[in-house]
PDB file of C-alpha atoms in Angstrom:
ATOM      1  CA  MET A  25       8.668  23.311  20.739  1.00  0.00           C
ATOM      2  CA  PRO A  26       8.038  26.723  19.173  1.00  0.00           C
ATOM      3  CA  ASN A  27       4.652  27.009  17.517  1.00  0.00           C
ATOM      4  CA  GLY A  28       4.691  30.529  16.163  1.00  0.00           C
ATOM      5  CA  HIS A  29       2.747  31.921  19.138  1.00  0.00           C
ATOM      6  CA  GLY A  30       3.576  33.675  22.337  1.00  0.00           C
ATOM      7  CA  ALA A  31       2.922  32.268  25.768  1.00  0.00           C
ATOM      8  CA  ASP A  32      -0.628  33.636  25.661  1.00  0.00           C
ATOM      9  CA  GLY A  33      -1.365  31.937  22.335  1.00  0.00           C
ATOM     10  CA  SER A  34      -1.316  35.175  20.346  1.00  0.00           C
ATOM     11  CA  ALA A  35       0.341  35.295  16.936  1.00  0.00           C
ATOM     12  CA  ALA A  36       4.078  35.765  16.920  1.00  0.00           C
ATOM     13  CA  ALA A  37       5.527  39.080  15.854  1.00  0.00           C
ATOM     14  CA  GLY A  38       5.287  39.567  12.120  1.00  0.00           C
ATOM     15  CA  GLY A  39       1.888  37.885  11.865  1.00  0.00           C
ATOM     16  CA  ASP A  40       2.672  36.076   8.628  1.00  0.00           C
ATOM     17  CA  VAL A  41       2.124  32.490   9.752  1.00  0.00           C
ATOM     18  CA  THR A  42      -0.338  30.616  11.908  1.00  0.00           C
ATOM     19  CA  ALA A  43       0.384  27.956  14.543  1.00  0.00           C
ATOM     20  CA  ASP A  44       3.472  25.823  13.940  1.00  0.00           C
ATOM     21  CA  GLY A  45       4.237  27.968  10.905  1.00  0.00           C
ATOM     22  CA  ILE A  46       1.252  26.537   9.034  1.00  0.00           C
ATOM     23  CA  GLY A  47      -0.624  28.704   6.576  1.00  0.00           C
ATOM     24  CA  PRO A  48      -0.378  32.395   5.738  1.00  0.00           C
ATOM     25  CA  VAL A  49      -2.333  35.055   7.549  1.00  0.00           C
ATOM     26  CA  ASP A  50      -3.509  37.961   5.410  1.00  0.00           C
ATOM     27  CA  GLY A  51      -2.994  41.569   6.367  1.00  0.00           C
ATOM     28  CA  ASN A  52      -6.262  41.620   8.255  1.00  0.00           C
ATOM     29  CA  GLY A  53      -5.355  38.584  10.326  1.00  0.00           C
ATOM     30  CA  ALA A  54      -8.185  36.587   8.762  1.00  0.00           C
ATOM     31  CA  ALA A  55      -6.703  33.270   9.842  1.00  0.00           C
ATOM     32  CA  GLY A  56      -5.994  34.393  13.396  1.00  0.00           C
ATOM     33  CA  HIS A  57      -9.169  32.878  14.830  1.00  0.00           C
ATOM     34  CA  GLU A  58      -8.135  29.476  13.391  1.00  0.00           C
ATOM     35  CA  ALA A  59      -4.708  29.456  15.067  1.00  0.00           C
ATOM     36  CA  PRO A  60      -5.888  27.873  18.367  1.00  0.00           C
ATOM     37  CA  ARG A  61      -7.648  25.116  16.419  1.00  0.00           C
ATOM     38  CA  VAL A  62      -4.517  24.432  14.376  1.00  0.00           C
ATOM     39  CA  ASP A  63      -2.528  24.293  17.624  1.00  0.00           C
ATOM     40  CA  ARG A  64      -4.947  21.747  19.075  1.00  0.00           C
ATOM     41  CA  VAL A  65      -4.824  19.587  15.942  1.00  0.00           C
ATOM     42  CA  MET A  66      -1.031  19.673  15.870  1.00  0.00           C
ATOM     43  CA  ASP A  67      -0.863  18.851  19.583  1.00  0.00           C
ATOM     44  CA  GLY A  68      -3.224  15.924  19.015  1.00  0.00           C
ATOM     45  CA  LEU A  69      -1.119  14.593  16.134  1.00  0.00           C
ATOM     46  CA  ARG A  70       2.056  14.901  18.201  1.00  0.00           C
ATOM     47  CA  ALA A  71       0.413  13.075  21.113  1.00  0.00           C
ATOM     48  CA  PHE A  72      -0.802  10.307  18.796  1.00  0.00           C
ATOM     49  CA  GLY A  73       2.709   9.926  17.385  1.00  0.00           C
ATOM     50  CA  ALA A  74       4.190   9.786  20.879  1.00  0.00           C
ATOM     51  CA  ASN A  75       1.669   7.136  21.935  1.00  0.00           C
ATOM     52  CA  TYR A  76       2.381   5.055  18.831  1.00  0.00           C
ATOM     53  CA  THR A  77       6.098   5.236  19.620  1.00  0.00           C
ATOM     54  CA  GLU A  78       5.316   4.073  23.156  1.00  0.00           C
ATOM     55  CA  PHE A  79       3.414   1.054  21.820  1.00  0.00           C
ATOM     56  CA  THR A  80       6.477   0.152  19.756  1.00  0.00           C
ATOM     57  CA  ARG A  81       8.741   0.605  22.789  1.00  0.00           C
ATOM     58  CA  ARG A  82       6.561  -1.717  24.859  1.00  0.00           C
ATOM     59  CA  PHE A  83       6.468  -4.225  21.993  1.00  0.00           C
ATOM     60  CA  ALA A  84      10.269  -4.171  22.070  1.00  0.00           C
ATOM     61  CA  ALA A  85      10.341  -4.812  25.819  1.00  0.00           C
ATOM     62  CA  TRP A  86       7.720  -7.560  25.447  1.00  0.00           C
ATOM     63  CA  LEU A  87       9.894  -9.342  22.887  1.00  0.00           C
ATOM     64  CA  GLY A  88      13.181  -8.516  24.603  1.00  0.00           C
ATOM     65  CA  LEU A  89      14.403  -6.469  21.646  1.00  0.00           C
ATOM     66  CA  HIS A  90      16.125  -3.148  21.233  1.00  0.00           C
ATOM     67  CA  SER A  91      13.558  -0.442  20.375  1.00  0.00           C
ATOM     68  CA  THR A  92      15.099   0.146  16.932  1.00  0.00           C
ATOM     69  CA  ASP A  93      14.906  -3.575  16.146  1.00  0.00           C
ATOM     70  CA  ALA A  94      11.256  -3.661  17.200  1.00  0.00           C
ATOM     71  CA  ALA A  95      10.468  -0.577  15.104  1.00  0.00           C
ATOM     72  CA  ALA A  96      12.043  -2.297  12.075  1.00  0.00           C
ATOM     73  CA  LEU A  97      10.073  -5.469  12.779  1.00  0.00           C
ATOM     74  CA  VAL A  98       6.822  -3.471  12.963  1.00  0.00           C
ATOM     75  CA  GLU A  99       7.647  -1.879   9.599  1.00  0.00           C
ATOM     76  CA  ILE A 100       8.262  -5.319   8.066  1.00  0.00           C
ATOM     77  CA  LEU A 101       5.003  -6.688   9.467  1.00  0.00           C
ATOM     78  CA  TYR A 102       3.016  -3.644   8.370  1.00  0.00           C
ATOM     79  CA  ALA A 103       4.443  -3.701   4.842  1.00  0.00           C
ATOM     80  CA  GLU A 104       3.522  -7.371   4.549  1.00  0.00           C
ATOM     81  CA  ASP A 105      -0.030  -6.615   5.686  1.00  0.00           C
ATOM     82  CA  GLN A 106      -0.246  -3.961   2.976  1.00  0.00           C
ATOM     83  CA  GLY A 107       0.888  -6.439   0.336  1.00  0.00           C
ATOM     84  CA  ALA A 108       4.099  -4.520  -0.303  1.00  0.00           C
ATOM     85  CA  PRO A 109       6.933  -6.283   1.557  1.00  0.00           C
ATOM     86  CA  LEU A 110      10.088  -4.285   2.071  1.00  0.00           C
ATOM     87  CA  SER A 111      13.570  -4.645   0.702  1.00  0.00           C
ATOM     88  CA  PRO A 112      16.511  -3.841   3.017  1.00  0.00           C
ATOM     89  CA  ALA A 113      16.965  -0.515   1.206  1.00  0.00           C
ATOM     90  CA  ARG A 114      13.335   0.486   1.751  1.00  0.00           C
ATOM     91  CA  LEU A 115      13.533  -0.574   5.396  1.00  0.00           C
ATOM     92  CA  SER A 116      16.605   1.583   5.948  1.00  0.00           C
ATOM     93  CA  GLU A 117      14.597   4.567   4.686  1.00  0.00           C
ATOM     94  CA  ARG A 118      11.668   3.745   6.974  1.00  0.00           C
ATOM     95  CA  VAL A 119      13.793   3.491  10.120  1.00  0.00           C
ATOM     96  CA  SER A 120      16.331   6.181   9.137  1.00  0.00           C
ATOM     97  CA  LEU A 121      19.422   3.979   9.332  1.00  0.00           C
ATOM     98  CA  SER A 122      22.390   3.629   7.023  1.00  0.00           C
ATOM     99  CA  SER A 123      22.571   0.537   4.840  1.00  0.00           C
ATOM    100  CA  GLY A 124      25.367  -0.828   7.037  1.00  0.00           C
ATOM    101  CA  ALA A 125      23.427  -0.333  10.269  1.00  0.00           C
ATOM    102  CA  THR A 126      20.335  -1.852   8.663  1.00  0.00           C
ATOM    103  CA  ALA A 127      22.330  -4.935   7.613  1.00  0.00           C
ATOM    104  CA  ILE A 128      23.489  -5.428  11.221  1.00  0.00           C
ATOM    105  CA  LEU A 129      19.925  -4.944  12.513  1.00  0.00           C
ATOM    106  CA  LEU A 130      18.547  -7.489  10.032  1.00  0.00           C
ATOM    107  CA  LYS A 131      21.187  -9.993  11.053  1.00  0.00           C
ATOM    108  CA  ARG A 132      20.053  -9.664  14.686  1.00  0.00           C
ATOM    109  CA  LEU A 133      16.386 -10.123  13.746  1.00  0.00           C
ATOM    110  CA  GLU A 134      17.238 -13.100  11.559  1.00  0.00           C
ATOM    111  CA  GLN A 135      19.328 -14.764  14.267  1.00  0.00           C
ATOM    112  CA  ALA A 136      16.475 -14.214  16.735  1.00  0.00           C
ATOM    113  CA  GLY A 137      14.168 -16.047  14.329  1.00  0.00           C
ATOM    114  CA  HIS A 138      11.915 -13.027  13.758  1.00  0.00           C
ATOM    115  CA  ILE A 139      12.443 -12.491  10.025  1.00  0.00           C
ATOM    116  CA  VAL A 140      13.484 -14.362   6.912  1.00  0.00           C
ATOM    117  CA  ARG A 141      15.031 -13.037   3.717  1.00  0.00           C
ATOM    118  CA  THR A 142      13.609 -14.312   0.450  1.00  0.00           C
ATOM    119  CA  ARG A 143      14.297 -13.774  -3.235  1.00  0.00           C
ATOM    120  CA  GLU A 144      10.872 -13.407  -4.825  1.00  0.00           C
ATOM    121  CA  SER A 145      11.649 -10.972  -7.606  1.00  0.00           C
ATOM    122  CA  THR A 146      12.566 -11.998 -11.126  1.00  0.00           C
ATOM    123  CA  ASP A 147      15.761 -10.093 -10.363  1.00  0.00           C
ATOM    124  CA  ARG A 148      17.410 -12.585  -8.015  1.00  0.00           C
ATOM    125  CA  ARG A 149      19.589  -9.845  -6.566  1.00  0.00           C
ATOM    126  CA  VAL A 150      16.556  -8.263  -4.906  1.00  0.00           C
ATOM    127  CA  VAL A 151      16.009  -9.375  -1.304  1.00  0.00           C
ATOM    128  CA  THR A 152      12.512  -9.318   0.217  1.00  0.00           C
ATOM    129  CA  LEU A 153      12.020  -9.141   3.979  1.00  0.00           C
ATOM    130  CA  ARG A 154       9.351 -11.362   5.528  1.00  0.00           C
ATOM    131  CA  SER A 155       8.289 -11.980   9.109  1.00  0.00           C
ATOM    132  CA  SER A 156       8.887 -15.497  10.357  1.00  0.00           C
ATOM    133  CA  PRO A 157       5.927 -17.851  10.944  1.00  0.00           C
ATOM    134  CA  ASP A 158       6.663 -17.698  14.675  1.00  0.00           C
ATOM    135  CA  ILE A 159       6.679 -13.929  15.163  1.00  0.00           C
ATOM    136  CA  ARG A 160       3.435 -13.014  13.398  1.00  0.00           C
ATOM    137  CA  PRO A 161       1.140 -14.766  15.941  1.00  0.00           C
ATOM    138  CA  ARG A 162       3.007 -13.067  18.778  1.00  0.00           C
ATOM    139  CA  ALA A 163       2.658  -9.680  17.102  1.00  0.00           C
ATOM    140  CA  MET A 164      -1.059 -10.307  16.643  1.00  0.00           C
ATOM    141  CA  VAL A 165      -1.418 -11.110  20.340  1.00  0.00           C
ATOM    142  CA  PHE A 166       0.385  -7.897  21.321  1.00  0.00           C
ATOM    143  CA  PHE A 167      -1.307  -5.548  18.868  1.00  0.00           C
ATOM    144  CA  GLY A 168      -4.705  -7.261  18.976  1.00  0.00           C
ATOM    145  CA  PRO A 169      -6.198  -4.957  21.649  1.00  0.00           C
ATOM    146  CA  TYR A 170      -4.730  -1.915  19.888  1.00  0.00           C
ATOM    147  CA  SER A 171      -6.298  -2.869  16.534  1.00  0.00           C
ATOM    148  CA  GLU A 172      -9.664  -3.681  18.099  1.00  0.00           C
ATOM    149  CA  ARG A 173      -9.929  -0.473  20.130  1.00  0.00           C
ATOM    150  CA  MET A 174      -8.808   1.718  17.249  1.00  0.00           C
ATOM    151  CA  ALA A 175     -11.364   0.082  14.954  1.00  0.00           C
ATOM    152  CA  GLU A 176     -14.063   0.666  17.586  1.00  0.00           C
ATOM    153  CA  ALA A 177     -13.068   4.322  17.938  1.00  0.00           C
ATOM    154  CA  MET A 178     -13.239   4.922  14.183  1.00  0.00           C
ATOM    155  CA  ALA A 179     -16.530   3.056  13.856  1.00  0.00           C
ATOM    156  CA  ALA A 180     -18.142   5.862  15.852  1.00  0.00           C
ATOM    157  CA  TYR A 181     -17.716   8.180  12.859  1.00  0.00           C
ATOM    158  CA  PRO A 182     -19.572   7.994   9.534  1.00  0.00           C
ATOM    159  CA  PRO A 183     -17.565   6.837   6.483  1.00  0.00           C
ATOM    160  CA  GLN A 184     -17.716  10.332   4.968  1.00  0.00           C
ATOM    161  CA  GLU A 185     -15.918  11.817   7.975  1.00  0.00           C
ATOM    162  CA  ILE A 186     -13.290   9.070   7.934  1.00  0.00           C
ATOM    163  CA  GLN A 187     -12.730   9.748   4.232  1.00  0.00           C
ATOM    164  CA  ARG A 188     -12.272  13.469   4.879  1.00  0.00           C
ATOM    165  CA  PHE A 189      -9.840  12.672   7.678  1.00  0.00           C
ATOM    166  CA  GLU A 190      -7.914  10.370   5.326  1.00  0.00           C
ATOM    167  CA  GLU A 191      -7.680  13.222   2.840  1.00  0.00           C
ATOM    168  CA  PHE A 192      -6.591  15.596   5.608  1.00  0.00           C
ATOM    169  CA  LEU A 193      -3.844  13.245   6.774  1.00  0.00           C
ATOM    170  CA  GLY A 194      -2.810  12.619   3.178  1.00  0.00           C
ATOM    171  CA  GLY A 195      -2.418  16.346   2.647  1.00  0.00           C
ATOM    172  CA  LEU A 196      -0.322  16.720   5.795  1.00  0.00           C
ATOM    173  CA  ARG A 197       1.864  13.773   4.834  1.00  0.00           C
ATOM    174  CA  SER A 198       2.384  15.146   1.326  1.00  0.00           C
ATOM    175  CA  THR A 199       3.354  18.516   2.785  1.00  0.00           C
ATOM    176  CA  MET A 200       5.837  16.903   5.174  1.00  0.00           C
ATOM    177  CA  ASP A 201       7.325  14.748   2.398  1.00  0.00           C
ATOM    178  CA  THR A 202       7.838  17.871   0.280  1.00  0.00           C
ATOM    179  CA  LEU A 203       9.457  19.720   3.182  1.00  0.00           C
ATOM    180  CA  LEU A 204      11.834  16.829   3.885  1.00  0.00           C
ATOM    181  CA  ALA A 205      12.766  16.598   0.205  1.00  0.00           C
ATOM    182  CA  ASN A 206      13.375  20.332  -0.142  1.00  0.00           C
ATOM    183  CA  GLU A 207      13.783  22.747   2.778  1.00  0.00           C
ATOM    184  CA  TYR A 208      15.023  20.003   5.139  1.00  0.00           C
ATOM    185  CA  ARG A 209      16.937  17.825   2.694  1.00  0.00           C
ATOM    186  CA  ASP A 210      20.291  18.840   4.225  1.00  0.00           C
ATOM    187  CA  GLY A 211      19.100  18.492   7.815  1.00  0.00           C
ATOM    188  CA  GLY A 212      17.261  21.786   8.186  1.00  0.00           C
ATOM    189  CA  PRO A 213      16.509  25.163   6.615  1.00  0.00           C
ATOM    190  CA  ALA A 214      19.523  27.155   5.483  1.00  0.00           C
ATOM    191  CA  PRO A 215      20.521  29.743   8.104  1.00  0.00           C
ATOM    192  CA  GLU A 216      19.633  33.321   7.279  1.00  0.00           C
ATOM    193  CA  THR A 217      22.382  35.792   6.503  1.00  0.00           C
ATOM    194  CA  ARG A 218      22.369  39.553   6.757  1.00  0.00           C
ATOM    195  CA  ASP A 219      21.319  39.751   3.128  1.00  0.00           C
ATOM    196  CA  GLY A 220      18.359  37.440   3.665  1.00  0.00           C
ATOM    197  CA  PRO A 221      17.818  33.673   3.491  1.00  0.00           C
ATOM    198  CA  ARG A 222      20.593  31.683   1.861  1.00  0.00           C
ATOM    199  CA  THR A 223      19.521  29.789  -1.232  1.00  0.00           C
ATOM    200  CA  PRO A 224      19.640  26.031  -0.568  1.00  0.00           C
TER     201      PRO A 224
END
């Protein structure tokens, strides 16, 4: 995946962005010495994301589910743990499926006995997705070692560092949300024309 650098790690021609297109570099190349660090951070985040996806894939195999179904189930379980259970519409956003495809997925999970649909809102039209009493203990067995080891790893750092990392991740997430809502809202940046970038 292009990261704005040549094969030797030097800045790409033009010199106006750092690694992965993150952050401007002034005319003197003041941010150039930070580019390798940014590359390493981005590589670490990508690797973490890939590993998390692999945990979900193995959870799917462990339950005998399709990977997309397992990813949806993880989202439902996580949202419950956060005290903010999902509606079908919110789930479809989380797993990037159409409302029709999400309805089919939920039917499979319901028939497998993994989820239940409830009507908890004062608006009885609103459906809330809950994990079934049977699936939660199984999920806890599977993700137990993951949760324990991750907690142990973070316990090695003082609370102040964890807080700064939270802020760092929050900033990255906010940036990505803004990009998805703007430059990438139609699938990707508008192609450049001879007269310059096309206005979205």
